[in-house]
Short mmCIF file of C-alpha atoms in Angstrom, two decimals:
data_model
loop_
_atom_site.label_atom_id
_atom_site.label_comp_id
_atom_site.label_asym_id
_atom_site.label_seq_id
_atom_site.Cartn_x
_atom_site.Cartn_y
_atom_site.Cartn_z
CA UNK A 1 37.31 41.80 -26.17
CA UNK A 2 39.23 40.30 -22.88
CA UNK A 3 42.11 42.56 -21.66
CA UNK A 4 45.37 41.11 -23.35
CA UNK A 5 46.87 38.43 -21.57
CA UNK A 6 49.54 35.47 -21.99
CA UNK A 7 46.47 32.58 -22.47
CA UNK A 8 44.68 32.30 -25.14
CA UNK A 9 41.30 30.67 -25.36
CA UNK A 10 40.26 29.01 -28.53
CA UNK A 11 36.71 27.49 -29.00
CA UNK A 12 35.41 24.91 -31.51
CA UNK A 13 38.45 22.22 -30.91
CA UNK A 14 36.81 18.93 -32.43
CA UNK A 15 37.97 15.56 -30.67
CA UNK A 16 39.92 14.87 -33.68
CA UNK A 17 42.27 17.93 -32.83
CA UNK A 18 45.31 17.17 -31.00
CA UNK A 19 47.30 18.89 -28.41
CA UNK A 20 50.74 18.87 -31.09
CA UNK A 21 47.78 20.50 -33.63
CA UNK A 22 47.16 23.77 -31.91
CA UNK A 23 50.92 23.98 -30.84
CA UNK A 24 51.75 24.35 -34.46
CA UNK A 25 49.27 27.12 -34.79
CA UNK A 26 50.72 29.47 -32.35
CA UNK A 27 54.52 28.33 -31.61
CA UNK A 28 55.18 30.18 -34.60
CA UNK A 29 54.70 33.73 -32.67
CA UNK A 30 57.04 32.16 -29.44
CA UNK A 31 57.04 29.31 -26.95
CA UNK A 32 53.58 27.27 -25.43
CA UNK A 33 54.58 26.97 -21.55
CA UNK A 34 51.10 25.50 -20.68
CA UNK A 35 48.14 23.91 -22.46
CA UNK A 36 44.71 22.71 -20.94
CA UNK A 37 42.27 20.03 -23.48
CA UNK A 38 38.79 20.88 -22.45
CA UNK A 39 37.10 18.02 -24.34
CA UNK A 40 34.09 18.54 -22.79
CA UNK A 41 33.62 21.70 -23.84
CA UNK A 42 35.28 21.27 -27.43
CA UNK A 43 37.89 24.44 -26.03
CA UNK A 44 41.34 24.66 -25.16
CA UNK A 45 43.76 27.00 -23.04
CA UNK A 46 47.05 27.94 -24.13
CA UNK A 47 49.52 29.50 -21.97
CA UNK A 48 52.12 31.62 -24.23
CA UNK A 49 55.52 32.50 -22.68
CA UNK A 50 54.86 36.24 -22.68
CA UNK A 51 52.05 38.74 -23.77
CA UNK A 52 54.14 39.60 -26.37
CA UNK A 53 53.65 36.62 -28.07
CA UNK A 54 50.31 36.07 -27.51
CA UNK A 55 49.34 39.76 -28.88
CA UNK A 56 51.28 38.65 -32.05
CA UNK A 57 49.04 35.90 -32.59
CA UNK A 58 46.17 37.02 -32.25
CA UNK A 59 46.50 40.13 -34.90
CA UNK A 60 47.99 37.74 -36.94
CA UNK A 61 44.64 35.45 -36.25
CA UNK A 62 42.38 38.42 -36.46
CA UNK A 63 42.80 38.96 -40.63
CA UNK A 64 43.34 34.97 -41.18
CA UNK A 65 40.89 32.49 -40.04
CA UNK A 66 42.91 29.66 -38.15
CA UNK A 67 41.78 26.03 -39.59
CA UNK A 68 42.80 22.70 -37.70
CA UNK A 69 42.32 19.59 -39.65
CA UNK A 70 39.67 21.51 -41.89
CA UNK A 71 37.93 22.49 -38.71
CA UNK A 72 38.12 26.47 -38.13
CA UNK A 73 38.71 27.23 -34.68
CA UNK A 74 38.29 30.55 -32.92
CA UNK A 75 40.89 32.45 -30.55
CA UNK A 76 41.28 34.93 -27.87
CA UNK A 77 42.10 35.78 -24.93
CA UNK A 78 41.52 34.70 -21.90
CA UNK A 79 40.24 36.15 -18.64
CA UNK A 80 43.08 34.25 -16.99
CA UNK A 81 46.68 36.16 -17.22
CA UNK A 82 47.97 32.69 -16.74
CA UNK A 83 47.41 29.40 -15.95
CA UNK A 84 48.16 27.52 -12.75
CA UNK A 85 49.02 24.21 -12.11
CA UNK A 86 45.84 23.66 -10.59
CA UNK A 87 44.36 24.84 -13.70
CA UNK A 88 46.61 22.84 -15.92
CA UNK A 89 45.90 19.43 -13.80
CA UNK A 90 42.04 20.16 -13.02
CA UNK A 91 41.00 21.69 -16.43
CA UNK A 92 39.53 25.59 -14.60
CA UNK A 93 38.91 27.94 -16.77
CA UNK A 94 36.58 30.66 -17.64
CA UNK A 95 33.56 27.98 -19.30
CA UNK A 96 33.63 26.02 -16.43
CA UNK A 97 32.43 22.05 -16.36
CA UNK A 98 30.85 21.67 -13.00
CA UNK A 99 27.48 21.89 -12.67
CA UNK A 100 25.91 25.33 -11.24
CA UNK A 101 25.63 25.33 -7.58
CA UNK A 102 24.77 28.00 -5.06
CA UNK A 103 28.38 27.56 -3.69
CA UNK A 104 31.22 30.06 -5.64
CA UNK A 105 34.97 29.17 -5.27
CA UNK A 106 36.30 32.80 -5.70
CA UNK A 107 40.70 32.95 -6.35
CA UNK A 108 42.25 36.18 -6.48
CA UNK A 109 44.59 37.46 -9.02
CA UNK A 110 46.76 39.87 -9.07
CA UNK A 111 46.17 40.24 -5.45
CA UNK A 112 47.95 44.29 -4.59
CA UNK A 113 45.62 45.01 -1.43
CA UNK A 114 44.09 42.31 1.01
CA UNK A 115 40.78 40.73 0.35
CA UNK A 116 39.02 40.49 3.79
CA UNK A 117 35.63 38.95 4.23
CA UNK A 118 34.61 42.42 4.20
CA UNK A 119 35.52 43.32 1.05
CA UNK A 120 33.84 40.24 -0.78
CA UNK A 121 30.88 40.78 0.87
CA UNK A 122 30.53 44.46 -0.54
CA UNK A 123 30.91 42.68 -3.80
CA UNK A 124 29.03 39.88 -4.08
CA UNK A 125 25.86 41.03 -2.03
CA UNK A 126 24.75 42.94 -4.53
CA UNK A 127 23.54 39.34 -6.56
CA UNK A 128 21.86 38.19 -3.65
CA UNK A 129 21.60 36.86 0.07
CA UNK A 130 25.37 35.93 1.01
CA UNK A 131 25.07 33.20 3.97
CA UNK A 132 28.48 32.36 3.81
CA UNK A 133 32.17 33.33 3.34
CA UNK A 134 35.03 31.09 4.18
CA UNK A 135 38.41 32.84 2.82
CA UNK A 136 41.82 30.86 2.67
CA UNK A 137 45.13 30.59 0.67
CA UNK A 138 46.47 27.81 -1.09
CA UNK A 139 49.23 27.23 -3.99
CA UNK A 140 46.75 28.70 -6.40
CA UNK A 141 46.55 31.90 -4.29
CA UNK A 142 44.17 33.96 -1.84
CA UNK A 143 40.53 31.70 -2.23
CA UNK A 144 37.53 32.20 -0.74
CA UNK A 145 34.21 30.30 -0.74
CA UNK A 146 30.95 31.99 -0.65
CA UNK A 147 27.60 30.59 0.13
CA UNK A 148 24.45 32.12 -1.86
CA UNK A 149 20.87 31.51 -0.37
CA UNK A 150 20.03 30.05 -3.60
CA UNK A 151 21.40 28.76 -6.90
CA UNK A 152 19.87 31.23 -9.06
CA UNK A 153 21.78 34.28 -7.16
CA UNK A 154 25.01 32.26 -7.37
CA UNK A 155 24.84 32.00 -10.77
CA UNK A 156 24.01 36.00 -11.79
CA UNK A 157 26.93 36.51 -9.25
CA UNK A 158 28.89 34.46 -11.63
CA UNK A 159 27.90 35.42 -14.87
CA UNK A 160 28.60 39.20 -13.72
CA UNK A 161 31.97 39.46 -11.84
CA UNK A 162 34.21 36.20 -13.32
CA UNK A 163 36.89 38.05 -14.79
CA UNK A 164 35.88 41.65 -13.11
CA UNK A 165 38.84 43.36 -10.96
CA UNK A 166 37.65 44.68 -7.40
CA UNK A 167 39.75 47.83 -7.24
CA UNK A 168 40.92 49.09 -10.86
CA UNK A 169 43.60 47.19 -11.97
CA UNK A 170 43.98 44.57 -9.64
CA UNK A 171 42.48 41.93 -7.50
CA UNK A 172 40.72 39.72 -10.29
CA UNK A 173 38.28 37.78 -9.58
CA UNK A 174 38.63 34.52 -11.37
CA UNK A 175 35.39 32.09 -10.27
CA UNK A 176 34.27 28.72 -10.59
CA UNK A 177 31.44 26.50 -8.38
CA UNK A 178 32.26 24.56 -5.58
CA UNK A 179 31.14 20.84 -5.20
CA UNK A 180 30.64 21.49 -2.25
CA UNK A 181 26.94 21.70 -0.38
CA UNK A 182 27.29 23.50 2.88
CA UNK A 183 29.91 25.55 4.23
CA UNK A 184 31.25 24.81 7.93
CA UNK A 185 32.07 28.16 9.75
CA UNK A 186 33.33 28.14 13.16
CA UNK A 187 33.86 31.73 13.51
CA UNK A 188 32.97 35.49 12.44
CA UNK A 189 36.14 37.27 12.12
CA UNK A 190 37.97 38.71 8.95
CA UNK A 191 38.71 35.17 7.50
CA UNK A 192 35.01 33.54 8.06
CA UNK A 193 31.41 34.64 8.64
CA UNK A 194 28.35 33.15 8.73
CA UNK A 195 25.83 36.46 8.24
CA UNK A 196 22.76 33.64 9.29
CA UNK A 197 24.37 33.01 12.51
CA UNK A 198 26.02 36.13 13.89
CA UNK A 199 26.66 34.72 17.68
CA UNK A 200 29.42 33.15 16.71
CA UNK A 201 32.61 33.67 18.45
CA UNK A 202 35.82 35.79 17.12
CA UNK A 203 38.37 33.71 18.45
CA UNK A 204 40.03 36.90 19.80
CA UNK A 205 42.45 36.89 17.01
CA UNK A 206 43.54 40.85 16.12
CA UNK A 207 42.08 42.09 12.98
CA UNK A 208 43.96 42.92 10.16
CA UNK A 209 44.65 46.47 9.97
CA UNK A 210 43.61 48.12 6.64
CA UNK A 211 44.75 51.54 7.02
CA UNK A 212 46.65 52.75 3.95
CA UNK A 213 44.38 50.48 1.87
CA UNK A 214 41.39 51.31 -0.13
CA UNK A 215 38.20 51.31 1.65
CA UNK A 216 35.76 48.85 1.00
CA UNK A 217 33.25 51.45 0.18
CA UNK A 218 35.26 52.26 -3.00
CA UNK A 219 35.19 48.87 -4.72
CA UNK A 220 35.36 48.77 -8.32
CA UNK A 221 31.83 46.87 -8.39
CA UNK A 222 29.78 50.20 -7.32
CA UNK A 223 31.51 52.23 -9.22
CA UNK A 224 32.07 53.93 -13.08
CA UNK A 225 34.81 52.08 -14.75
CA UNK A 226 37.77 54.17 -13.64
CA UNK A 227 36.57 55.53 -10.37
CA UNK A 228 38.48 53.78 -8.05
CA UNK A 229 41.75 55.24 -9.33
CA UNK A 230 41.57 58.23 -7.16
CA UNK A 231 40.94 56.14 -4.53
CA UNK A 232 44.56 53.89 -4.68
CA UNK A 233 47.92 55.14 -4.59
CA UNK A 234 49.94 55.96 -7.36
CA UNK A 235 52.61 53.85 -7.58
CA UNK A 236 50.31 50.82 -6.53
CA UNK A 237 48.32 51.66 -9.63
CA UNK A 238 50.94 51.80 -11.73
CA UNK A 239 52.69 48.26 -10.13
CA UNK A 240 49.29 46.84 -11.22
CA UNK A 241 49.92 47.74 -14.62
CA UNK A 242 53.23 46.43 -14.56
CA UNK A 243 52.25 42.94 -13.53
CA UNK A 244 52.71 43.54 -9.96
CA UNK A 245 55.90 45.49 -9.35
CA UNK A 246 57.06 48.79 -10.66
CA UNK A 247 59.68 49.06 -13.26
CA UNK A 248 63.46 48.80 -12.12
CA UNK A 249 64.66 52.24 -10.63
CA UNK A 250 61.19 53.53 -10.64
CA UNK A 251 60.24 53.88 -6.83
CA UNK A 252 56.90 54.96 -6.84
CA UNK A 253 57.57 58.06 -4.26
CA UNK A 254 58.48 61.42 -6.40
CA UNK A 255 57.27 64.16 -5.90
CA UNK A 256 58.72 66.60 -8.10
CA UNK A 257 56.31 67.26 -11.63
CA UNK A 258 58.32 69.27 -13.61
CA UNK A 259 61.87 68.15 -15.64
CA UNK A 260 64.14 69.68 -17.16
CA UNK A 261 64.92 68.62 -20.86
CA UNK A 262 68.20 69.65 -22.67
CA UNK A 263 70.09 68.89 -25.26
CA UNK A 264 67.64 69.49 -27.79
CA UNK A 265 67.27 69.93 -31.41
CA UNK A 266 66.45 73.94 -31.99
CA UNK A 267 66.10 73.35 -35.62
CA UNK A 268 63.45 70.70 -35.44
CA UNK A 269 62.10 70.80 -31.89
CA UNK A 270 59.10 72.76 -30.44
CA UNK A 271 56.19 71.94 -27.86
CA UNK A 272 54.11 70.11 -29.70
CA UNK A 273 56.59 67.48 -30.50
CA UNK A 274 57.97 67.21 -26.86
CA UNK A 275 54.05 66.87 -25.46
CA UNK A 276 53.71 63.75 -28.20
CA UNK A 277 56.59 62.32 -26.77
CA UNK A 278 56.31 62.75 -23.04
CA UNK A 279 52.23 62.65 -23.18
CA UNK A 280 53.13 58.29 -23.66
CA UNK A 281 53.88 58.49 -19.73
CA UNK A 282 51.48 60.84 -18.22
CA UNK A 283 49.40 63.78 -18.59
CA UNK A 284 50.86 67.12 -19.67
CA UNK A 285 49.97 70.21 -17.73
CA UNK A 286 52.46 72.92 -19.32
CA UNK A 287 55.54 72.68 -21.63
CA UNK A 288 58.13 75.73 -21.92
CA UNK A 289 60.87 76.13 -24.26
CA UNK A 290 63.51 78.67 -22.50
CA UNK A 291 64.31 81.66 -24.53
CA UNK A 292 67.45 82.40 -23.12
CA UNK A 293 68.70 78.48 -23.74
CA UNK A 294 66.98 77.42 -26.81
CA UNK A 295 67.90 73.80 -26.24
CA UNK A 296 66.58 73.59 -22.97
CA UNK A 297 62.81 72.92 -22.40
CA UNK A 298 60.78 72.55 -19.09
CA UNK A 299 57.86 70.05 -18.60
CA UNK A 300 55.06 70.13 -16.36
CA UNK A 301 53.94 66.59 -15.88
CA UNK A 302 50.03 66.07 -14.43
CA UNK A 303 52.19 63.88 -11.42
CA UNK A 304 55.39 62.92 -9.82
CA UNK A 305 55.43 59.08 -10.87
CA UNK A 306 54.70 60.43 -14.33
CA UNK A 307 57.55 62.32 -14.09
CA UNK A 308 59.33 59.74 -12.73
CA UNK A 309 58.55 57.35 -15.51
CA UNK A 310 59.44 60.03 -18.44
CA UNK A 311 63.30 60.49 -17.05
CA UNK A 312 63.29 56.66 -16.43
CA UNK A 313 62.09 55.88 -20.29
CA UNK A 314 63.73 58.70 -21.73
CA UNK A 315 66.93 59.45 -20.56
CA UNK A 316 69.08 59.38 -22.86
CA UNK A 317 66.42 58.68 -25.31
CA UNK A 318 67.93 59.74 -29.55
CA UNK A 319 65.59 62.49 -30.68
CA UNK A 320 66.40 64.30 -33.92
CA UNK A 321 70.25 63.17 -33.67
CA UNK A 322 70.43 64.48 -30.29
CA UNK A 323 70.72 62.40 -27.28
CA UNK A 324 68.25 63.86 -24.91
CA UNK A 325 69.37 64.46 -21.47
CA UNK A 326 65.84 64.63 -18.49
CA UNK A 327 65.85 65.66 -15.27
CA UNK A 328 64.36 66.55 -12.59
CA UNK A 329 63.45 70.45 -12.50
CA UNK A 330 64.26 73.12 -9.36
CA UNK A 331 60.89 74.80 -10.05
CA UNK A 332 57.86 73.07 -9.12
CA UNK A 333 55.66 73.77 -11.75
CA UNK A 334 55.62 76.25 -15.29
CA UNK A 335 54.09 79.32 -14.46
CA UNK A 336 50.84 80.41 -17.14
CA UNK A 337 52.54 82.80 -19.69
CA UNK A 338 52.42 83.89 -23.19
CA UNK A 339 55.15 81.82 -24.18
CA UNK A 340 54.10 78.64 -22.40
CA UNK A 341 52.48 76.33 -23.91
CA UNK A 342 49.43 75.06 -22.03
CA UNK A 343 47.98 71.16 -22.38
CA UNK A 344 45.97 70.78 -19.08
CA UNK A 345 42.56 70.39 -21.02
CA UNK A 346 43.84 69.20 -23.72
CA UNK A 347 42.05 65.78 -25.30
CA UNK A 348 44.90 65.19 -26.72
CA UNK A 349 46.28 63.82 -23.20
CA UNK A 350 46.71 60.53 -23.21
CA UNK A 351 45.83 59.52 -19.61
CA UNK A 352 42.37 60.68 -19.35
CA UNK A 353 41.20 57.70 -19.87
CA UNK A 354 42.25 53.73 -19.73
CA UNK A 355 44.51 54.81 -17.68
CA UNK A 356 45.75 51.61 -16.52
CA UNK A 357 45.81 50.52 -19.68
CA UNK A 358 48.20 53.34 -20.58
CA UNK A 359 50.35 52.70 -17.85
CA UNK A 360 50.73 49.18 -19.55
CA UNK A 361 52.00 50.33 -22.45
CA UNK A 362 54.83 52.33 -21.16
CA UNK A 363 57.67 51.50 -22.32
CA UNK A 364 61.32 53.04 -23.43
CA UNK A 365 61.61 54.34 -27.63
CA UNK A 366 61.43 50.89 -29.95
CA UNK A 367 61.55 50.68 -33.16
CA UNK A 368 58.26 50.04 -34.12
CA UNK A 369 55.03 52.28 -33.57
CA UNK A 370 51.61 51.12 -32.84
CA UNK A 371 48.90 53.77 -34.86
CA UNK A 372 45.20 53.45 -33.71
CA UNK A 373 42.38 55.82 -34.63
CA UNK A 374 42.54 55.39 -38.47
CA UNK A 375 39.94 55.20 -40.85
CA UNK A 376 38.32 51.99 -41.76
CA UNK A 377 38.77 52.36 -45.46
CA UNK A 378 42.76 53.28 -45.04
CA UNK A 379 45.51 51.26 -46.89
CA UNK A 380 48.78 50.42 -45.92
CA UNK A 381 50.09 52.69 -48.65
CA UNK A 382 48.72 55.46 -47.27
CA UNK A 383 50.26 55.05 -43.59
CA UNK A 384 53.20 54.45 -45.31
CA UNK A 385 53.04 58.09 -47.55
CA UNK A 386 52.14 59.73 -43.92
CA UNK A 387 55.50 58.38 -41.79
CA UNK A 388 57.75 57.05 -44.28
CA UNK A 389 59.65 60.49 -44.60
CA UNK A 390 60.85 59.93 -40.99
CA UNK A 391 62.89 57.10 -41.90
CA UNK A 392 63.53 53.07 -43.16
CA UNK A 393 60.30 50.87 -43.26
CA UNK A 394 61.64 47.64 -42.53
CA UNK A 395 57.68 46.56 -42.25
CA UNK A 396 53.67 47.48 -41.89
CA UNK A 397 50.69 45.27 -40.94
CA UNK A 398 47.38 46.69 -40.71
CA UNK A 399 44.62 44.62 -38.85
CA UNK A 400 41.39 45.66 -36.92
CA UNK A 401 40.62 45.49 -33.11
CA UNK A 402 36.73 45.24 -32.04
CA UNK A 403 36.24 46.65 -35.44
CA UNK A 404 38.74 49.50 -35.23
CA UNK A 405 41.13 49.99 -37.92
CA UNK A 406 45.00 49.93 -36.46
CA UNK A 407 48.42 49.07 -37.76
CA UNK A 408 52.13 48.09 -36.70
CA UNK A 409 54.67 50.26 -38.65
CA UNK A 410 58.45 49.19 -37.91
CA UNK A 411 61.27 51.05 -38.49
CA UNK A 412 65.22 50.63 -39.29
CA UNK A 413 66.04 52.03 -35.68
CA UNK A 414 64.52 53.59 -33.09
CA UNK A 415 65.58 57.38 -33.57
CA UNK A 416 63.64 56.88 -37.09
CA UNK A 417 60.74 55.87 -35.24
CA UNK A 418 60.51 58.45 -32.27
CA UNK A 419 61.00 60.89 -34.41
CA UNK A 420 57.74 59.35 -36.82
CA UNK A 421 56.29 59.32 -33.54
CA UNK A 422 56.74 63.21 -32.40
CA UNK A 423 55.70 64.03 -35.50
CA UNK A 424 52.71 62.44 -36.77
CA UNK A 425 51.00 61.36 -33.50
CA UNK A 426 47.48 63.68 -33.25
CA UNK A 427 48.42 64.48 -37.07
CA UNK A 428 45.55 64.22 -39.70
CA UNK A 429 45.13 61.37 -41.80
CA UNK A 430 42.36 61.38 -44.49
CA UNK A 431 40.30 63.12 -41.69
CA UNK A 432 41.14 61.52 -38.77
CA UNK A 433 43.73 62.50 -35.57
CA UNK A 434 45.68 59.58 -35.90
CA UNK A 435 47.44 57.73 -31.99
CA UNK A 436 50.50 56.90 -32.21
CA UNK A 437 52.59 55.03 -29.67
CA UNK A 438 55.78 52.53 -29.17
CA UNK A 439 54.77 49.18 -29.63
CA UNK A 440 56.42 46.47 -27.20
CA UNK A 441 56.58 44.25 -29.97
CA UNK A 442 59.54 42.80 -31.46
CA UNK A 443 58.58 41.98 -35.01
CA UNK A 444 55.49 41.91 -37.10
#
């Protein structure tokens, strides 16, 4: 399944079907800014205002079958985060119309570090004999056009990286073929080469410097899934996550790993229940309750912009009737000792994998929690037994992901559900150590 994103592709749209058809299928979850007809190809995109909404309808979608006109159609989403107006006036998308051709149009998305001819060539050489690159930017964004010795490489070029990010987390490649027959290239520099013709002059313009940005040996293409994330900064990482910019107030540049949590519950607290909590923005290396100040609890975060995201999202956060009160700590890190609490291998740590992913999902306490790792046979009586001691159920929906059992549990307010959150997440349910994080959603 395609990485969530605001358009949604549905399939099997007869001719009969009209535009105001599918708008009543999905303006119930929140407002349609753009829609594309692809007659030709009996498919249709549909741009929702934000991911929100478009994550609403499809696990609404995903337990009941959407029918147009006694036609079923099928949705999800689409490798495009949105749609542009070239793509609204032109009809691009990912099932694209023109014929194969040994020409690739290549537009970036989500563009954080520059794409030199370089850098595309490390990609897209590994599908064949690259003659060709001609990069330039227009109102869709940063193009380029790249020139295969034959057809057949273009098109195992495509059929790999359309939709693929170069580094992790950013820089999507979104590709369709060019009409085009030949490329013209005047000159071999960072913006055009011709790799058949390598006399060509430079035009003595400077190159663009790339130091502070990934090298081109790293690209996501040669690598594990994952890989390249020690190879870009932090906060660019996370900004990726974000959609592009890190969240207000979060700058990116911390240092500092371990806070300083007070004001806590002594009755109900311990260091379990502060790792579930502060585990949604980071990995946990140590957590230490202080002895002499009960209420008071130090936390070792795995970095400083995971530090810096846990007193952004929780400061001031309602945990067991207390209002929690995070800083930054005057000691660097938690020294190994009996009576703290060690997490650095745990599996329980959320970050050790799809981490940008993770990243996305960061987000202050809401009232509703998102549980994932549940058994296939559960009911939504039984989730409800597990966390309805914490507080109100105002509502549940259980639905299935790539054939993964998960389910939406909302809450009264959203002390009742951090504190179903700290917990039950990594808890046991009918055999399995249940997830459990804040949903961004606002209703079921």
């Amino acid at each position: 399944m395609a990485e969530p994103s605001k358009v949604i592709h549905i399939r099997n749209v007869g001719h009969e079907i009209a535009e105001s058809d599918l708008l009543q299928l999905l303006q119930p979850f929140g407002l349609v800014s753009k829609i594309v007809m692809l007659r030709a190809k009996n498919q249709a995109l549909l741009q929702m205002e934000d991911i929100h909404a478009s994550v609403s309808a499809l696990q609404y979608y995903s337990s009941v079958q959407p029918s147009v006109r006694g036609r079923n159609v099928y949705m999800q989403f689409s490798s495009h985060q949105e749609l542009t107006t070239d793509q609204s006036s032109h009809g691009r998308n990912s099932d694209q119309e023109s014929e194969p051709n040994r020409i690739l149009l290549v537009t970036i998305h989500h563009m954080i570090y520059p794409i030199t001819v370089e850098v595309l060539h490390q990609v897209f050489k590994a599908y064949g004999f690259v003659e060709k690159i001609v990069t330039f930017q227009k109102s869709a964004g940063f193009q380029a056009l790249i020139q295969y010795n034959s057809r057949q490489e273009a098109v195992e070029a495509f059929g790999s990286l359309h939709g693929r990010n170069i580094y992790d987390g950013c820089c999507q490649l979104d590709i369709q073929y060019s009409n085009l027959s030949e490329l013209q290239v005047h000159y071999n520099n960072d913006r055009s080469r011709d790799f058949t013709n390598p006399s060509l002059p430079t035009e003595q313009r400077p190159r663009t410097s790339q130091q502070g940005y990934p090298d081109p040996a790293s690209l996501y293409a040669f690598q594990q899934p994952g890989a390249s994330y020690a190879q870009m900064g932090r906060a660019a990482m996370i900004a990726a996550a974000f959609g592009g910019t890190l969240p207000h107030g979060v700058t990116g540049t911390n240092e500092r790993c371990t806070l300083i949590v007070s004001n806590l519950n002594t009755d109900k607290i311990d260091e379990d229940k502060l790792f579930n909590l502060f585990s949604l923005y980071g990995n946990i290396v140590r957590i230490k309750i202080l002895r002499n100040k009960p209420d008071h609890a130090l936390v070792e975060m795995a970095d400083g912009l995971q530090a810096e995201l846990a007193v952004h999202y929780l400061k001031g956060a309602i945990l067991f009737g207390k209002k929690l009160e995070v800083n930054y700590s005057k000691y660097p890190n938690i020294t190994p000792a009996p009576d703290a609490h060690d997490y650095l291998n745990s599996s329980l740590n959320r970050f050790n994998s799809n981490v940008v992913k993770n990243y996305r999902h960061c987000c202050a306490p809401t009232k509703m929690i998102h549980i994932s790792a549940l058994p296939q046979e559960i009911s939504e009586e039984a989730i409800l037994n597990h966390v309805s001691e914490h507080g109100s159920v105002i509502n549940t929906k259980l639905f299935e992901v790539n054939g993964k059992r998960q389910a939406l549990v909302m809450f009264e307010t959203e002390e009742e559900a951090t504190e179903a959150l700290v917990s039950k997440h990594a808890s046991t349910l009918e055999g399995n150590t249940i997830r459990i994080s804040f949903s961004q959603m606002q209703s079921i």
